[in-house]
């Protein structure tokens, strides 16, 4: 599962821009490993209608999300982790990839029981998606090297908390070894 690896987080002109693009290499390798293992790969991106009415309180709380209104260029997945043909892209309006989307039924229809998570941001959408995966009866696995946040403190604190309560947190190498074992 690739969470919100969209232009807004890598465009220096965006209010949501992260301090580094380092997450993209590990995320791309994990996605490629999943494809080679023949497991479903699902992507998410954020988009709101042109006026942002479907953003509700979340958009009011975080006005920088207005960059996703109209589904413009900032909401497009970056080329380094672009979906392969046939890979679903779930459009979401809130932090969790599960909330108000077809993700749960998509995963169920593919017989998925474990969700490898890559993407941004660790303290926001990655965390919310991992917590909801657990609450949907899936085993969430967050790939430490393939998730990122705006600052190291929240990133590390959320990885610590995810590992303690909600998910397995693994390295890129551990994720790739797991996927290789599925082939």
Short mmCIF file of N, CA and C in Angstrom, two decimals:
data_model
loop_
_atom_site.label_atom_id
_atom_site.label_comp_id
_atom_site.label_asym_id
_atom_site.label_seq_id
_atom_site.Cartn_x
_atom_site.Cartn_y
_atom_site.Cartn_z
N UNK A 1 0.85 -1.17 0.00
CA UNK A 1 0.00 0.00 0.00
C UNK A 1 0.89 1.23 0.00
N UNK A 2 0.74 2.04 -1.00
CA UNK A 2 1.49 3.29 -1.12
C UNK A 2 0.57 4.44 -0.75
N UNK A 3 0.88 5.11 0.35
CA UNK A 3 0.02 6.16 0.89
C UNK A 3 0.52 7.55 0.49
N UNK A 4 -0.22 8.22 -0.35
CA UNK A 4 -0.06 9.65 -0.64
C UNK A 4 1.33 10.09 -1.10
N UNK A 5 1.99 9.29 -1.88
CA UNK A 5 3.28 9.74 -2.42
C UNK A 5 3.00 10.60 -3.65
N UNK A 6 2.48 11.79 -3.34
CA UNK A 6 2.01 12.72 -4.37
C UNK A 6 2.89 13.96 -4.43
N UNK A 7 2.74 14.67 -5.50
CA UNK A 7 3.57 15.84 -5.79
C UNK A 7 3.59 16.87 -4.66
N UNK A 8 2.49 17.05 -3.95
CA UNK A 8 2.42 18.07 -2.89
C UNK A 8 3.52 17.91 -1.85
N UNK A 9 3.95 16.67 -1.62
CA UNK A 9 4.95 16.42 -0.58
C UNK A 9 6.39 16.52 -1.08
N UNK A 10 6.54 16.74 -2.39
CA UNK A 10 7.89 16.79 -2.98
C UNK A 10 8.13 18.03 -3.83
N UNK A 11 7.14 18.89 -3.95
CA UNK A 11 7.24 20.14 -4.71
C UNK A 11 7.65 21.25 -3.75
N UNK A 12 8.84 21.86 -3.95
CA UNK A 12 9.30 22.90 -3.02
C UNK A 12 8.34 24.08 -2.88
N UNK A 13 7.48 24.29 -3.85
CA UNK A 13 6.52 25.38 -3.78
C UNK A 13 5.26 25.05 -2.99
N UNK A 14 5.14 23.82 -2.55
CA UNK A 14 3.95 23.38 -1.82
C UNK A 14 4.12 23.59 -0.32
N UNK A 15 3.05 24.01 0.33
CA UNK A 15 3.07 24.18 1.78
C UNK A 15 3.23 22.86 2.51
N UNK A 16 3.02 21.76 1.83
CA UNK A 16 3.12 20.43 2.44
C UNK A 16 4.47 19.74 2.16
N UNK A 17 5.36 20.42 1.48
CA UNK A 17 6.62 19.79 1.05
C UNK A 17 7.44 19.25 2.23
N UNK A 18 7.91 18.03 2.05
CA UNK A 18 8.78 17.39 3.03
C UNK A 18 10.21 17.89 2.85
N UNK A 19 11.07 17.72 3.85
CA UNK A 19 12.45 18.21 3.72
C UNK A 19 13.33 17.34 2.83
N UNK A 20 12.85 16.19 2.37
CA UNK A 20 13.70 15.28 1.60
C UNK A 20 12.85 14.38 0.71
N UNK A 21 13.46 13.92 -0.37
CA UNK A 21 12.83 12.94 -1.26
C UNK A 21 13.37 11.54 -0.99
N UNK A 22 14.14 11.35 0.08
CA UNK A 22 14.81 10.08 0.35
C UNK A 22 13.86 8.90 0.48
N UNK A 23 12.62 9.14 0.84
CA UNK A 23 11.63 8.07 1.00
C UNK A 23 11.29 7.39 -0.33
N UNK A 24 11.47 8.09 -1.44
CA UNK A 24 11.00 7.58 -2.73
C UNK A 24 11.75 6.34 -3.20
N UNK A 25 13.07 6.28 -3.01
CA UNK A 25 13.84 5.11 -3.44
C UNK A 25 13.40 3.85 -2.71
N UNK A 26 13.41 3.86 -1.37
CA UNK A 26 12.94 2.67 -0.65
C UNK A 26 11.49 2.30 -0.98
N UNK A 27 10.62 3.30 -1.09
CA UNK A 27 9.22 3.01 -1.41
C UNK A 27 9.12 2.34 -2.78
N UNK A 28 9.84 2.84 -3.76
CA UNK A 28 9.81 2.25 -5.11
C UNK A 28 10.31 0.81 -5.08
N UNK A 29 11.36 0.54 -4.31
CA UNK A 29 11.89 -0.83 -4.25
C UNK A 29 10.90 -1.78 -3.58
N UNK A 30 10.22 -1.32 -2.54
CA UNK A 30 9.22 -2.16 -1.88
C UNK A 30 8.05 -2.43 -2.83
N UNK A 31 7.60 -1.41 -3.53
CA UNK A 31 6.51 -1.61 -4.49
C UNK A 31 6.92 -2.59 -5.58
N UNK A 32 8.15 -2.46 -6.08
CA UNK A 32 8.63 -3.41 -7.09
C UNK A 32 8.71 -4.82 -6.53
N UNK A 33 9.15 -4.95 -5.27
CA UNK A 33 9.19 -6.26 -4.63
C UNK A 33 7.81 -6.88 -4.52
N UNK A 34 6.81 -6.06 -4.20
CA UNK A 34 5.43 -6.54 -4.12
C UNK A 34 4.95 -7.01 -5.49
N UNK A 35 5.25 -6.24 -6.51
CA UNK A 35 4.84 -6.63 -7.86
C UNK A 35 5.49 -7.95 -8.26
N UNK A 36 6.78 -8.10 -7.97
CA UNK A 36 7.48 -9.35 -8.30
C UNK A 36 6.91 -10.53 -7.53
N UNK A 37 6.43 -10.29 -6.32
CA UNK A 37 5.84 -11.35 -5.50
C UNK A 37 4.40 -11.66 -5.93
N UNK A 38 3.85 -10.83 -6.79
CA UNK A 38 2.50 -11.06 -7.28
C UNK A 38 1.41 -10.69 -6.29
N UNK A 39 1.74 -9.80 -5.34
CA UNK A 39 0.72 -9.37 -4.39
C UNK A 39 0.11 -8.05 -4.87
N UNK A 40 -1.13 -7.79 -4.50
CA UNK A 40 -1.78 -6.55 -4.95
C UNK A 40 -1.05 -5.31 -4.43
N UNK A 41 -0.96 -4.31 -5.29
CA UNK A 41 -0.40 -3.01 -4.91
C UNK A 41 -1.50 -1.99 -5.10
N UNK A 42 -1.75 -1.23 -4.04
CA UNK A 42 -2.79 -0.19 -4.06
C UNK A 42 -2.13 1.13 -3.68
N UNK A 43 -2.54 2.19 -4.35
CA UNK A 43 -2.02 3.53 -4.10
C UNK A 43 -3.15 4.42 -3.59
N UNK A 44 -2.77 5.46 -2.84
CA UNK A 44 -3.76 6.48 -2.49
C UNK A 44 -3.24 7.85 -2.89
N UNK A 45 -4.18 8.73 -3.08
CA UNK A 45 -3.87 10.14 -3.28
C UNK A 45 -5.04 10.93 -2.71
N UNK A 46 -4.78 12.17 -2.36
CA UNK A 46 -5.81 13.04 -1.81
C UNK A 46 -6.31 13.96 -2.92
N UNK A 47 -7.61 14.13 -2.99
CA UNK A 47 -8.21 15.10 -3.92
C UNK A 47 -9.55 15.53 -3.35
N UNK A 48 -9.83 16.81 -3.52
CA UNK A 48 -11.12 17.38 -3.11
C UNK A 48 -11.80 17.96 -4.34
N UNK A 49 -13.12 18.12 -4.24
CA UNK A 49 -13.80 18.79 -5.34
C UNK A 49 -13.27 20.23 -5.44
N UNK A 50 -13.61 20.90 -6.51
CA UNK A 50 -13.02 22.21 -6.79
C UNK A 50 -13.17 23.20 -5.64
N UNK A 51 -14.28 23.16 -4.94
CA UNK A 51 -14.49 24.10 -3.83
C UNK A 51 -14.01 23.57 -2.49
N UNK A 52 -13.62 22.30 -2.43
CA UNK A 52 -13.14 21.71 -1.19
C UNK A 52 -14.24 21.33 -0.22
N UNK A 53 -15.50 21.33 -0.66
CA UNK A 53 -16.61 21.03 0.24
C UNK A 53 -16.51 19.63 0.85
N UNK A 54 -15.91 18.69 0.14
CA UNK A 54 -15.79 17.32 0.65
C UNK A 54 -14.59 17.15 1.59
N UNK A 55 -13.90 18.24 1.91
CA UNK A 55 -12.79 18.19 2.85
C UNK A 55 -13.20 18.38 4.29
N UNK A 56 -14.41 18.90 4.50
CA UNK A 56 -14.96 19.04 5.83
C UNK A 56 -14.04 19.71 6.84
N UNK A 57 -14.09 19.22 8.06
CA UNK A 57 -13.33 19.77 9.18
C UNK A 57 -11.83 19.60 8.95
N UNK A 58 -11.43 18.50 8.30
CA UNK A 58 -10.00 18.26 8.05
C UNK A 58 -9.39 19.40 7.23
N UNK A 59 -10.08 19.82 6.20
CA UNK A 59 -9.60 20.91 5.36
C UNK A 59 -9.61 22.24 6.11
N UNK A 60 -10.60 22.43 6.96
CA UNK A 60 -10.62 23.66 7.79
C UNK A 60 -9.47 23.65 8.80
N UNK A 61 -9.18 22.50 9.37
CA UNK A 61 -8.10 22.37 10.36
C UNK A 61 -6.73 22.57 9.72
N UNK A 62 -6.57 22.09 8.50
CA UNK A 62 -5.29 22.15 7.81
C UNK A 62 -5.47 22.80 6.44
N UNK A 63 -5.52 24.13 6.40
CA UNK A 63 -5.80 24.85 5.15
C UNK A 63 -4.83 24.53 4.00
N UNK A 64 -3.63 24.05 4.31
CA UNK A 64 -2.67 23.69 3.25
C UNK A 64 -3.22 22.59 2.35
N UNK A 65 -4.19 21.84 2.84
CA UNK A 65 -4.80 20.78 2.03
C UNK A 65 -5.59 21.35 0.84
N UNK A 66 -5.85 22.64 0.85
CA UNK A 66 -6.57 23.27 -0.26
C UNK A 66 -5.83 23.07 -1.58
N UNK A 67 -4.54 22.79 -1.51
CA UNK A 67 -3.77 22.49 -2.73
C UNK A 67 -4.27 21.25 -3.46
N UNK A 68 -5.07 20.42 -2.76
CA UNK A 68 -5.63 19.22 -3.38
C UNK A 68 -7.00 19.47 -4.01
N UNK A 69 -7.54 20.68 -3.87
CA UNK A 69 -8.85 21.00 -4.44
C UNK A 69 -8.78 20.93 -5.95
N UNK A 70 -9.77 20.30 -6.52
CA UNK A 70 -9.83 20.16 -7.97
C UNK A 70 -8.97 19.02 -8.50
N UNK A 71 -8.28 18.31 -7.61
CA UNK A 71 -7.46 17.16 -8.06
C UNK A 71 -6.36 17.55 -9.00
N UNK A 72 -5.78 18.72 -8.82
CA UNK A 72 -4.74 19.22 -9.72
C UNK A 72 -3.41 18.53 -9.59
N UNK A 73 -2.36 19.16 -10.12
CA UNK A 73 -1.04 18.53 -10.17
C UNK A 73 -0.48 18.12 -8.81
N UNK A 74 -0.78 18.86 -7.75
CA UNK A 74 -0.23 18.51 -6.44
C UNK A 74 -0.78 17.19 -5.92
N UNK A 75 -1.91 16.76 -6.42
CA UNK A 75 -2.51 15.51 -5.94
C UNK A 75 -2.10 14.30 -6.78
N UNK A 76 -1.23 14.50 -7.75
CA UNK A 76 -0.83 13.39 -8.63
C UNK A 76 0.36 12.62 -8.04
N UNK A 77 0.33 11.32 -8.17
CA UNK A 77 1.39 10.46 -7.66
C UNK A 77 2.68 10.73 -8.43
N UNK A 78 3.80 10.83 -7.69
CA UNK A 78 5.09 11.13 -8.33
C UNK A 78 5.56 9.96 -9.17
N UNK A 79 6.32 10.26 -10.21
CA UNK A 79 6.71 9.25 -11.19
C UNK A 79 7.54 8.11 -10.62
N UNK A 80 8.33 8.38 -9.59
CA UNK A 80 9.19 7.34 -9.01
C UNK A 80 8.40 6.16 -8.43
N UNK A 81 7.17 6.40 -8.05
CA UNK A 81 6.33 5.36 -7.45
C UNK A 81 4.98 5.26 -8.16
N UNK A 82 4.96 5.62 -9.43
CA UNK A 82 3.71 5.64 -10.20
C UNK A 82 3.08 4.25 -10.25
N UNK A 83 1.77 4.21 -10.24
CA UNK A 83 1.07 2.93 -10.35
C UNK A 83 1.38 2.23 -11.67
N UNK A 84 1.54 0.92 -11.59
CA UNK A 84 1.67 0.11 -12.80
C UNK A 84 0.26 -0.10 -13.35
N UNK A 85 0.16 -0.44 -14.63
CA UNK A 85 -1.18 -0.69 -15.19
C UNK A 85 -1.95 -1.71 -14.35
N UNK A 86 -3.21 -1.38 -14.08
CA UNK A 86 -4.07 -2.27 -13.33
C UNK A 86 -4.03 -2.08 -11.82
N UNK A 87 -3.10 -1.27 -11.31
CA UNK A 87 -3.04 -1.04 -9.86
C UNK A 87 -4.03 0.05 -9.49
N UNK A 88 -4.92 -0.26 -8.54
CA UNK A 88 -5.93 0.74 -8.17
C UNK A 88 -5.33 1.94 -7.45
N UNK A 89 -5.93 3.09 -7.70
CA UNK A 89 -5.59 4.32 -6.99
C UNK A 89 -6.85 4.76 -6.26
N UNK A 90 -6.77 4.74 -4.94
CA UNK A 90 -7.89 5.13 -4.10
C UNK A 90 -7.79 6.63 -3.84
N UNK A 91 -8.83 7.38 -4.16
CA UNK A 91 -8.86 8.81 -3.87
C UNK A 91 -9.52 8.99 -2.52
N UNK A 92 -8.83 9.71 -1.63
CA UNK A 92 -9.34 9.89 -0.27
C UNK A 92 -9.38 11.37 0.08
N UNK A 93 -10.17 11.67 1.11
CA UNK A 93 -10.29 13.05 1.58
C UNK A 93 -9.78 13.23 3.00
N UNK A 94 -9.55 12.14 3.71
CA UNK A 94 -9.13 12.21 5.11
C UNK A 94 -7.85 11.42 5.31
N UNK A 95 -7.35 11.36 6.53
CA UNK A 95 -6.04 10.77 6.80
C UNK A 95 -5.98 9.28 6.48
N UNK A 96 -6.91 8.50 6.98
CA UNK A 96 -6.86 7.06 6.77
C UNK A 96 -7.27 6.69 5.35
N UNK A 97 -6.53 5.78 4.76
CA UNK A 97 -6.89 5.27 3.42
C UNK A 97 -8.16 4.44 3.47
N UNK A 98 -8.60 4.05 4.68
CA UNK A 98 -9.81 3.25 4.83
C UNK A 98 -11.07 4.11 4.95
N UNK A 99 -10.94 5.31 5.52
CA UNK A 99 -12.12 6.10 5.84
C UNK A 99 -12.81 6.62 4.59
N UNK A 100 -14.06 6.21 4.39
CA UNK A 100 -14.86 6.70 3.28
C UNK A 100 -14.40 6.24 1.91
N UNK A 101 -13.62 5.14 1.85
CA UNK A 101 -13.12 4.65 0.56
C UNK A 101 -13.48 3.18 0.38
N UNK A 102 -13.14 2.65 -0.77
CA UNK A 102 -13.38 1.24 -1.08
C UNK A 102 -12.20 0.35 -0.71
N UNK A 103 -11.22 0.87 0.03
CA UNK A 103 -10.00 0.10 0.29
C UNK A 103 -10.28 -1.23 0.97
N UNK A 104 -11.08 -1.25 2.02
CA UNK A 104 -11.33 -2.50 2.75
C UNK A 104 -11.91 -3.57 1.83
N UNK A 105 -12.91 -3.23 1.05
CA UNK A 105 -13.52 -4.23 0.16
C UNK A 105 -12.55 -4.64 -0.95
N UNK A 106 -11.72 -3.72 -1.41
CA UNK A 106 -10.72 -4.07 -2.43
C UNK A 106 -9.73 -5.09 -1.88
N UNK A 107 -9.23 -4.85 -0.67
CA UNK A 107 -8.28 -5.78 -0.06
C UNK A 107 -8.95 -7.12 0.23
N UNK A 108 -10.17 -7.11 0.74
CA UNK A 108 -10.90 -8.34 1.02
C UNK A 108 -11.09 -9.17 -0.24
N UNK A 109 -11.44 -8.51 -1.33
CA UNK A 109 -11.68 -9.24 -2.59
C UNK A 109 -10.42 -9.89 -3.13
N UNK A 110 -9.26 -9.40 -2.71
CA UNK A 110 -7.99 -9.98 -3.13
C UNK A 110 -7.42 -10.95 -2.08
N UNK A 111 -8.16 -11.17 -1.00
CA UNK A 111 -7.70 -12.09 0.03
C UNK A 111 -6.52 -11.60 0.84
N UNK A 112 -6.36 -10.30 0.94
CA UNK A 112 -5.23 -9.71 1.65
C UNK A 112 -5.44 -9.84 3.16
N UNK A 113 -4.38 -10.28 3.86
CA UNK A 113 -4.44 -10.33 5.33
C UNK A 113 -3.34 -9.50 5.99
N UNK A 114 -2.37 -9.07 5.20
CA UNK A 114 -1.23 -8.29 5.70
C UNK A 114 -1.07 -7.08 4.79
N UNK A 115 -0.87 -5.91 5.40
CA UNK A 115 -0.75 -4.68 4.62
C UNK A 115 0.61 -4.05 4.86
N UNK A 116 1.49 -4.11 3.86
CA UNK A 116 2.77 -3.39 3.91
C UNK A 116 2.48 -1.95 3.56
N UNK A 117 2.94 -1.02 4.40
CA UNK A 117 2.63 0.39 4.21
C UNK A 117 3.90 1.18 3.95
N UNK A 118 3.89 1.93 2.84
CA UNK A 118 4.92 2.91 2.52
C UNK A 118 4.21 4.23 2.28
N UNK A 119 4.90 5.37 2.43
CA UNK A 119 4.28 6.64 2.09
C UNK A 119 4.51 7.74 3.10
N UNK A 120 3.64 8.73 3.06
CA UNK A 120 3.76 9.92 3.91
C UNK A 120 2.39 10.33 4.42
N UNK A 121 2.34 11.06 5.47
CA UNK A 121 3.38 11.30 6.44
C UNK A 121 3.21 10.31 7.59
N UNK A 122 4.33 9.98 8.21
CA UNK A 122 4.33 8.97 9.27
C UNK A 122 3.33 9.32 10.37
N UNK A 123 3.31 10.57 10.79
CA UNK A 123 2.45 10.98 11.90
C UNK A 123 1.00 11.21 11.49
N UNK A 124 0.72 11.20 10.20
CA UNK A 124 -0.62 11.48 9.72
C UNK A 124 -1.24 10.30 9.00
N UNK A 125 -1.18 10.33 7.70
CA UNK A 125 -1.88 9.35 6.88
C UNK A 125 -1.32 7.94 7.02
N UNK A 126 -0.02 7.78 7.19
CA UNK A 126 0.56 6.45 7.38
C UNK A 126 0.05 5.86 8.69
N UNK A 127 0.15 6.64 9.75
CA UNK A 127 -0.31 6.17 11.06
C UNK A 127 -1.81 5.84 11.04
N UNK A 128 -2.63 6.74 10.51
CA UNK A 128 -4.08 6.52 10.48
C UNK A 128 -4.41 5.27 9.67
N UNK A 129 -3.73 5.06 8.57
CA UNK A 129 -3.97 3.89 7.73
C UNK A 129 -3.55 2.61 8.45
N UNK A 130 -2.41 2.62 9.13
CA UNK A 130 -1.95 1.44 9.86
C UNK A 130 -2.90 1.09 11.00
N UNK A 131 -3.35 2.10 11.75
CA UNK A 131 -4.28 1.86 12.85
C UNK A 131 -5.59 1.28 12.30
N UNK A 132 -6.10 1.86 11.23
CA UNK A 132 -7.35 1.35 10.66
C UNK A 132 -7.16 -0.04 10.05
N UNK A 133 -6.00 -0.34 9.50
CA UNK A 133 -5.75 -1.69 8.99
C UNK A 133 -5.91 -2.70 10.11
N UNK A 134 -5.32 -2.42 11.26
CA UNK A 134 -5.44 -3.29 12.43
C UNK A 134 -6.91 -3.44 12.82
N UNK A 135 -7.64 -2.34 12.81
CA UNK A 135 -9.05 -2.35 13.20
C UNK A 135 -9.94 -3.06 12.18
N UNK A 136 -9.41 -3.26 10.96
CA UNK A 136 -10.12 -4.02 9.94
C UNK A 136 -9.65 -5.48 9.92
N UNK A 137 -8.85 -5.88 10.90
CA UNK A 137 -8.43 -7.27 11.00
C UNK A 137 -7.23 -7.64 10.15
N UNK A 138 -6.52 -6.64 9.65
CA UNK A 138 -5.31 -6.89 8.86
C UNK A 138 -4.08 -6.74 9.74
N UNK A 139 -2.98 -7.33 9.32
CA UNK A 139 -1.71 -7.15 10.01
C UNK A 139 -0.98 -6.00 9.31
N UNK A 140 -0.89 -4.83 9.95
CA UNK A 140 -0.18 -3.72 9.32
C UNK A 140 1.34 -3.83 9.55
N UNK A 141 2.08 -3.62 8.48
CA UNK A 141 3.54 -3.64 8.53
C UNK A 141 4.02 -2.34 7.90
N UNK A 142 4.62 -1.47 8.71
CA UNK A 142 5.10 -0.17 8.24
C UNK A 142 6.58 -0.31 7.92
N UNK A 143 6.96 0.11 6.73
CA UNK A 143 8.36 0.00 6.30
C UNK A 143 9.08 1.29 6.66
N UNK A 144 9.89 1.20 7.71
CA UNK A 144 10.57 2.35 8.31
C UNK A 144 11.28 3.23 7.27
N UNK A 145 12.02 2.63 6.36
CA UNK A 145 12.81 3.39 5.38
C UNK A 145 11.96 3.98 4.27
N UNK A 146 10.71 3.54 4.18
CA UNK A 146 9.84 3.93 3.07
C UNK A 146 8.68 4.80 3.53
N UNK A 147 8.80 5.38 4.73
CA UNK A 147 7.83 6.36 5.21
C UNK A 147 8.60 7.59 5.67
N UNK A 148 7.94 8.74 5.66
CA UNK A 148 8.63 9.99 6.01
C UNK A 148 7.66 10.98 6.62
N UNK A 149 8.25 11.99 7.28
CA UNK A 149 7.46 13.05 7.91
C UNK A 149 8.22 14.36 7.75
N UNK A 150 7.61 15.44 8.20
CA UNK A 150 8.22 16.77 8.07
C UNK A 150 9.39 16.99 9.01
N UNK A 151 9.44 16.23 10.11
CA UNK A 151 10.51 16.39 11.09
C UNK A 151 10.83 15.03 11.70
N UNK A 152 12.07 14.87 12.12
CA UNK A 152 12.54 13.59 12.65
C UNK A 152 11.83 13.20 13.95
N UNK A 153 11.57 14.16 14.84
CA UNK A 153 10.93 13.86 16.11
C UNK A 153 9.57 13.18 15.97
N UNK A 154 8.62 13.79 15.25
CA UNK A 154 7.33 13.13 15.07
C UNK A 154 7.44 11.80 14.31
N UNK A 155 8.35 11.76 13.35
CA UNK A 155 8.57 10.53 12.58
C UNK A 155 8.95 9.38 13.52
N UNK A 156 9.98 9.59 14.32
CA UNK A 156 10.47 8.54 15.22
C UNK A 156 9.45 8.22 16.32
N UNK A 157 8.82 9.24 16.88
CA UNK A 157 7.83 9.01 17.93
C UNK A 157 6.67 8.17 17.42
N UNK A 158 6.23 8.43 16.19
CA UNK A 158 5.11 7.67 15.64
C UNK A 158 5.52 6.25 15.25
N UNK A 159 6.73 6.08 14.75
CA UNK A 159 7.20 4.71 14.48
C UNK A 159 7.27 3.91 15.77
N UNK A 160 7.77 4.54 16.83
CA UNK A 160 7.85 3.89 18.13
C UNK A 160 6.47 3.47 18.61
N UNK A 161 5.52 4.39 18.52
CA UNK A 161 4.17 4.12 18.99
C UNK A 161 3.47 3.08 18.12
N UNK A 162 3.65 3.16 16.81
CA UNK A 162 3.06 2.15 15.93
C UNK A 162 3.58 0.76 16.29
N UNK A 163 4.89 0.63 16.47
CA UNK A 163 5.48 -0.66 16.82
C UNK A 163 4.96 -1.15 18.17
N UNK A 164 4.79 -0.25 19.11
CA UNK A 164 4.36 -0.63 20.45
C UNK A 164 2.92 -1.11 20.50
N UNK A 165 2.05 -0.55 19.64
CA UNK A 165 0.62 -0.81 19.80
C UNK A 165 -0.12 -1.32 18.58
N UNK A 166 0.28 -0.93 17.38
CA UNK A 166 -0.60 -1.13 16.25
C UNK A 166 -0.04 -1.92 15.07
N UNK A 167 1.27 -1.93 14.89
CA UNK A 167 1.85 -2.46 13.66
C UNK A 167 3.21 -3.06 13.92
N UNK A 168 3.68 -3.80 12.96
CA UNK A 168 5.08 -4.17 12.93
C UNK A 168 5.79 -3.06 12.16
N UNK A 169 6.94 -2.65 12.63
CA UNK A 169 7.75 -1.67 11.91
C UNK A 169 9.02 -2.41 11.50
N UNK A 170 9.27 -2.45 10.19
CA UNK A 170 10.39 -3.23 9.66
C UNK A 170 11.24 -2.36 8.74
N UNK A 171 12.45 -2.82 8.49
CA UNK A 171 13.34 -2.13 7.55
C UNK A 171 12.95 -2.48 6.11
N UNK A 172 13.49 -1.73 5.18
CA UNK A 172 13.29 -2.04 3.77
C UNK A 172 13.77 -3.45 3.46
N UNK A 173 14.94 -3.83 3.96
CA UNK A 173 15.47 -5.17 3.70
C UNK A 173 14.56 -6.26 4.25
N UNK A 174 14.02 -6.05 5.45
CA UNK A 174 13.09 -7.03 6.02
C UNK A 174 11.83 -7.14 5.17
N UNK A 175 11.32 -6.03 4.69
CA UNK A 175 10.13 -6.04 3.84
C UNK A 175 10.42 -6.77 2.53
N UNK A 176 11.57 -6.50 1.94
CA UNK A 176 11.92 -7.17 0.68
C UNK A 176 12.13 -8.66 0.87
N UNK A 177 12.73 -9.06 1.99
CA UNK A 177 12.89 -10.49 2.29
C UNK A 177 11.54 -11.16 2.46
N UNK A 178 10.62 -10.49 3.16
CA UNK A 178 9.26 -11.02 3.33
C UNK A 178 8.59 -11.23 1.96
N UNK A 179 8.68 -10.20 1.12
CA UNK A 179 8.06 -10.30 -0.20
C UNK A 179 8.71 -11.39 -1.05
N UNK A 180 10.03 -11.51 -0.98
CA UNK A 180 10.73 -12.56 -1.74
C UNK A 180 10.26 -13.94 -1.31
N UNK A 181 9.95 -14.09 -0.02
CA UNK A 181 9.46 -15.38 0.48
C UNK A 181 8.07 -15.73 0.00
N UNK A 182 7.34 -14.77 -0.53
CA UNK A 182 5.99 -15.01 -1.04
C UNK A 182 5.98 -15.49 -2.48
N UNK A 183 7.11 -15.35 -3.15
CA UNK A 183 7.16 -15.73 -4.57
C UNK A 183 6.98 -17.20 -4.78
#
